[in-house]
PDB file of C-alpha atoms in Angstrom:
ATOM      1  CA  MET A  91      -8.171  29.466  16.143  1.00 58.00           C
ATOM      2  CA  THR A  92      -8.152  26.355  13.921  1.00 81.00           C
ATOM      3  CA  THR A  93      -9.999  24.307  16.574  1.00 84.00           C
ATOM      4  CA  ARG A  94     -12.899  26.651  16.510  1.00 83.00           C
ATOM      5  CA  ILE A  95     -13.100  26.255  12.652  1.00 83.00           C
ATOM      6  CA  VAL A  96     -12.926  22.481  12.872  1.00 88.00           C
ATOM      7  CA  ARG A  97     -15.597  22.489  15.638  1.00 88.00           C
ATOM      8  CA  ARG A  98     -17.783  24.801  13.665  1.00 87.00           C
ATOM      9  CA  LEU A  99     -17.290  22.650  10.541  1.00 88.00           C
ATOM     10  CA  TYR A 100     -18.236  19.501  12.534  1.00 92.00           C
ATOM     11  CA  LEU A 101     -21.275  21.159  13.984  1.00 90.00           C
ATOM     12  CA  TYR A 102     -22.661  22.432  10.667  1.00 89.00           C
ATOM     13  CA  ILE A 103     -22.043  18.994   8.846  1.00 90.00           C
ATOM     14  CA  ALA A 104     -23.588  17.090  11.675  1.00 93.00           C
ATOM     15  CA  ALA A 105     -26.624  19.486  11.711  1.00 91.00           C
ATOM     16  CA  LEU A 106     -27.011  19.140   7.881  1.00 89.00           C
ATOM     17  CA  ILE A 107     -26.827  15.342   8.033  1.00 92.00           C
ATOM     18  CA  GLY A 108     -29.367  15.259  10.858  1.00 93.00           C
ATOM     19  CA  LEU A 109     -31.790  17.490   9.030  1.00 88.00           C
ATOM     20  CA  GLN A 110     -31.551  15.415   5.921  1.00 88.00           C
ATOM     21  CA  MET A 111     -32.167  12.198   7.943  1.00 91.00           C
ATOM     22  CA  THR A 112     -35.233  13.917   9.444  1.00 91.00           C
ATOM     23  CA  ALA A 113     -36.511  15.051   6.211  1.00 87.00           C
ATOM     24  CA  ASN A 114     -36.170  11.598   4.631  1.00 87.00           C
ATOM     25  CA  GLY A 115     -37.724   9.877   7.714  1.00 90.00           C
ATOM     26  CA  ILE A 116     -40.674  12.214   7.625  1.00 88.00           C
ATOM     27  CA  SER A 117     -41.157  11.818   3.961  1.00 85.00           C
ATOM     28  CA  ASP A 118     -41.092   8.012   4.180  1.00 86.00           C
ATOM     29  CA  LEU A 119     -43.285   7.981   7.219  1.00 88.00           C
ATOM     30  CA  ALA A 120     -45.895  10.237   5.546  1.00 84.00           C
ATOM     31  CA  THR A 121     -45.701   7.985   2.530  1.00 81.00           C
ATOM     32  CA  LEU A 122     -46.257   4.862   4.476  1.00 84.00           C
ATOM     33  CA  LEU A 123     -49.346   6.486   6.388  1.00 83.00           C
ATOM     34  CA  VAL A 124     -50.960   7.806   3.219  1.00 80.00           C
ATOM     35  CA  GLU A 125     -50.610   4.343   1.590  1.00 76.00           C
ATOM     36  CA  ARG A 126     -52.041   2.671   4.564  1.00 76.00           C
ATOM     37  CA  TRP A 127     -54.843   5.120   4.915  1.00 77.00           C
ATOM     38  CA  CYS A 128     -55.821   4.878   1.142  1.00 72.00           C
ATOM     39  CA  GLY A 129     -55.390   1.081   1.053  1.00 66.00           C
ATOM     40  CA  GLY A 130     -52.543   1.204  -1.464  1.00 60.00           C
ATOM     41  CA  MET A 131     -50.412  -1.519   0.210  1.00 57.00           C
ATOM     42  CA  VAL A 132     -50.020  -4.984  -1.203  1.00 56.00           C
ATOM     43  CA  ILE A 133     -51.747  -7.785   0.665  1.00 55.00           C
ATOM     44  CA  GLY A 134     -49.330  -9.900   2.618  1.00 53.00           C
ATOM     45  CA  ALA A 135     -46.775  -7.174   2.967  1.00 62.00           C
ATOM     46  CA  ALA A 136     -47.005  -6.813   6.880  1.00 65.00           C
ATOM     47  CA  ASP A 137     -43.362  -7.517   7.427  1.00 69.00           C
ATOM     48  CA  THR A 138     -42.420  -5.028   4.754  1.00 77.00           C
ATOM     49  CA  THR A 139     -44.676  -2.458   6.297  1.00 77.00           C
ATOM     50  CA  ALA A 140     -43.204  -3.057   9.790  1.00 81.00           C
ATOM     51  CA  ALA A 141     -39.628  -2.685   8.456  1.00 85.00           C
ATOM     52  CA  ARG A 142     -40.505   0.474   6.551  1.00 83.00           C
ATOM     53  CA  LEU A 143     -42.200   1.895   9.663  1.00 86.00           C
ATOM     54  CA  GLY A 144     -39.183   0.990  11.818  1.00 90.00           C
ATOM     55  CA  VAL A 145     -36.743   2.638   9.452  1.00 91.00           C
ATOM     56  CA  SER A 146     -38.781   5.697   9.094  1.00 91.00           C
ATOM     57  CA  VAL A 147     -39.306   6.237  12.774  1.00 93.00           C
ATOM     58  CA  ALA A 148     -35.580   5.629  13.438  1.00 94.00           C
ATOM     59  CA  LEU A 149     -34.524   8.055  10.792  1.00 93.00           C
ATOM     60  CA  THR A 150     -36.842  10.693  12.072  1.00 93.00           C
ATOM     61  CA  ALA A 151     -35.950  10.223  15.768  1.00 95.00           C
ATOM     62  CA  VAL A 152     -32.187   9.914  15.324  1.00 95.00           C
ATOM     63  CA  GLY A 153     -32.011  12.740  12.738  1.00 94.00           C
ATOM     64  CA  LEU A 154     -34.104  15.058  14.841  1.00 93.00           C
ATOM     65  CA  ALA A 155     -31.849  14.370  17.940  1.00 95.00           C
ATOM     66  CA  LEU A 156     -28.709  14.838  15.782  1.00 95.00           C
ATOM     67  CA  TRP A 157     -29.890  17.954  14.157  1.00 92.00           C
ATOM     68  CA  GLY A 158     -31.341  19.470  17.337  1.00 93.00           C
ATOM     69  CA  SER A 159     -28.364  18.914  19.532  1.00 94.00           C
ATOM     70  CA  HIS A 160     -25.756  20.192  16.930  1.00 93.00           C
ATOM     71  CA  TRP A 161     -27.966  23.170  15.921  1.00 90.00           C
ATOM     72  CA  LEU A 162     -28.273  24.196  19.450  1.00 92.00           C
ATOM     73  CA  LEU A 163     -24.486  24.220  19.861  1.00 91.00           C
ATOM     74  CA  ALA A 164     -24.077  26.114  16.520  1.00 88.00           C
ATOM     75  CA  GLN A 165     -26.567  28.741  17.744  1.00 88.00           C
ATOM     76  CA  ARG A 166     -24.629  29.032  21.003  1.00 88.00           C
ATOM     77  CA  ASP A 167     -21.568  29.647  18.893  1.00 85.00           C
ATOM     78  CA  ALA A 168     -23.412  32.068  16.689  1.00 82.00           C
ATOM     79  CA  ALA A 169     -24.254  34.156  19.749  1.00 83.00           C
ATOM     80  CA  GLN A 170     -20.598  35.278  19.784  1.00 81.00           C
ATOM     81  CA  PRO A 171     -19.552  38.147  17.394  1.00 76.00           C
ATOM     82  CA  GLU A 172     -17.084  36.061  15.434  1.00 75.00           C
ATOM     83  CA  GLY A 173     -19.591  33.187  15.148  1.00 72.00           C
ATOM     84  CA  GLN A 174     -22.115  35.467  13.508  1.00 70.00           C
ATOM     85  CA  ARG A 175     -19.635  36.480  10.751  1.00 74.00           C
ATOM     86  CA  ALA A 176     -18.330  32.856  10.180  1.00 78.00           C
ATOM     87  CA  ALA A 177     -18.297  31.897   6.575  1.00 83.00           C
ATOM     88  CA  LEU A 178     -19.073  28.298   7.558  1.00 83.00           C
ATOM     89  CA  ARG A 179     -22.590  29.506   8.754  1.00 81.00           C
ATOM     90  CA  ARG A 180     -23.415  30.907   5.345  1.00 84.00           C
ATOM     91  CA  LEU A 181     -21.963  27.868   3.644  1.00 86.00           C
ATOM     92  CA  TYR A 182     -24.287  25.689   5.815  1.00 85.00           C
ATOM     93  CA  PHE A 183     -27.329  27.671   4.669  1.00 84.00           C
ATOM     94  CA  TYR A 184     -26.315  27.504   1.014  1.00 87.00           C
ATOM     95  CA  ALA A 185     -25.659  23.729   1.200  1.00 86.00           C
ATOM     96  CA  LEU A 186     -29.026  23.306   2.893  1.00 84.00           C
ATOM     97  CA  LEU A 187     -30.884  25.366   0.265  1.00 84.00           C
ATOM     98  CA  PHE A 188     -29.042  23.505  -2.591  1.00 87.00           C
ATOM     99  CA  ILE A 189     -29.947  20.032  -1.230  1.00 84.00           C
ATOM    100  CA  ALA A 190     -33.543  21.102  -0.553  1.00 82.00           C
ATOM    101  CA  LEU A 191     -33.748  22.522  -4.151  1.00 83.00           C
ATOM    102  CA  VAL A 192     -32.278  19.312  -5.684  1.00 84.00           C
ATOM    103  CA  SER A 193     -34.791  17.212  -3.667  1.00 81.00           C
ATOM    104  CA  LEU A 194     -37.596  19.502  -4.710  1.00 80.00           C
ATOM    105  CA  LEU A 195     -36.665  19.478  -8.440  1.00 83.00           C
ATOM    106  CA  THR A 196     -36.011  15.623  -8.609  1.00 83.00           C
ATOM    107  CA  GLY A 197     -39.244  14.956  -6.734  1.00 79.00           C
ATOM    108  CA  THR A 198     -41.046  17.215  -9.226  1.00 82.00           C
ATOM    109  CA  GLN A 199     -39.429  15.581 -12.180  1.00 85.00           C
ATOM    110  CA  THR A 200     -40.386  12.094 -10.969  1.00 81.00           C
ATOM    111  CA  LEU A 201     -43.985  13.229 -10.207  1.00 79.00           C
ATOM    112  CA  LEU A 202     -44.385  14.717 -13.637  1.00 83.00           C
ATOM    113  CA  ASN A 203     -42.834  11.641 -15.367  1.00 83.00           C
ATOM    114  CA  GLN A 204     -45.210   9.319 -13.514  1.00 78.00           C
ATOM    115  CA  ILE A 205     -48.227  11.507 -14.187  1.00 80.00           C
ATOM    116  CA  LEU A 206     -47.399  11.717 -17.938  1.00 82.00           C
ATOM    117  CA  GLU A 207     -46.812   7.980 -18.073  1.00 80.00           C
ATOM    118  CA  GLY A 208     -50.222   7.350 -16.517  1.00 75.00           C
ATOM    119  CA  GLN A 209     -49.108   5.759 -13.333  1.00 67.00           C
ATOM    120  CA  ILE A 210     -51.603   4.794 -10.702  1.00 65.00           C
ATOM    121  CA  ALA A 211     -52.327   7.282  -7.861  1.00 63.00           C
ATOM    122  CA  PHE A 212     -50.477   5.344  -5.154  1.00 61.00           C
ATOM    123  CA  GLU A 213     -47.222   5.478  -6.971  1.00 65.00           C
ATOM    124  CA  LEU A 214     -47.484   9.255  -7.002  1.00 69.00           C
ATOM    125  CA  VAL A 215     -47.481   9.549  -3.212  1.00 71.00           C
ATOM    126  CA  ARG A 216     -43.728   9.156  -2.659  1.00 72.00           C
ATOM    127  CA  PRO A 217     -42.460  11.817  -5.183  1.00 73.00           C
ATOM    128  CA  LEU A 218     -45.255  14.156  -4.119  1.00 74.00           C
ATOM    129  CA  LEU A 219     -44.329  14.030  -0.495  1.00 75.00           C
ATOM    130  CA  SER A 220     -40.608  14.229  -1.335  1.00 75.00           C
ATOM    131  CA  THR A 221     -41.353  17.471  -3.229  1.00 76.00           C
ATOM    132  CA  ILE A 222     -43.471  18.840  -0.374  1.00 78.00           C
ATOM    133  CA  VAL A 223     -40.747  18.187   2.219  1.00 77.00           C
ATOM    134  CA  GLY A 224     -38.056  19.707  -0.044  1.00 74.00           C
ATOM    135  CA  GLY A 225     -40.226  22.751  -0.628  1.00 76.00           C
ATOM    136  CA  VAL A 226     -40.889  23.155   3.149  1.00 78.00           C
ATOM    137  CA  ILE A 227     -37.181  23.092   3.907  1.00 76.00           C
ATOM    138  CA  TRP A 228     -36.572  25.495   1.107  1.00 71.00           C
ATOM    139  CA  ALA A 229     -39.223  27.931   2.285  1.00 73.00           C
ATOM    140  CA  THR A 230     -38.100  27.929   5.968  1.00 69.00           C
TER     141      THR A 230
END
């Protein structure tokens, strides 16, 4: 009985970490692409751009694989009657919504602070995309 609980706990924690890695990677990748497309990058920062691109792609790929594999196993466990009633499943969803809400609120606060301080448009991209990713996770 306790091994099932520990297994479920591991699956949901790993799925949560994988989803957050994916969200951060997608947000950073979208920020980089928008900055490059709009010409907001500093001249001579090619090595920085390559490092940011590598980290963003790695976060997205590893996070998506981690989340997908563990979520598939969690869904298989949830197909059983006792897995559907598991309190850890509800705790996972509550933790996911809480983290997405915190990301949404901090991104919105940073965005509003930068707008009110009169920051340039390229500095608004990162908090805006962070807010959008948090909102998408919250909505789904």
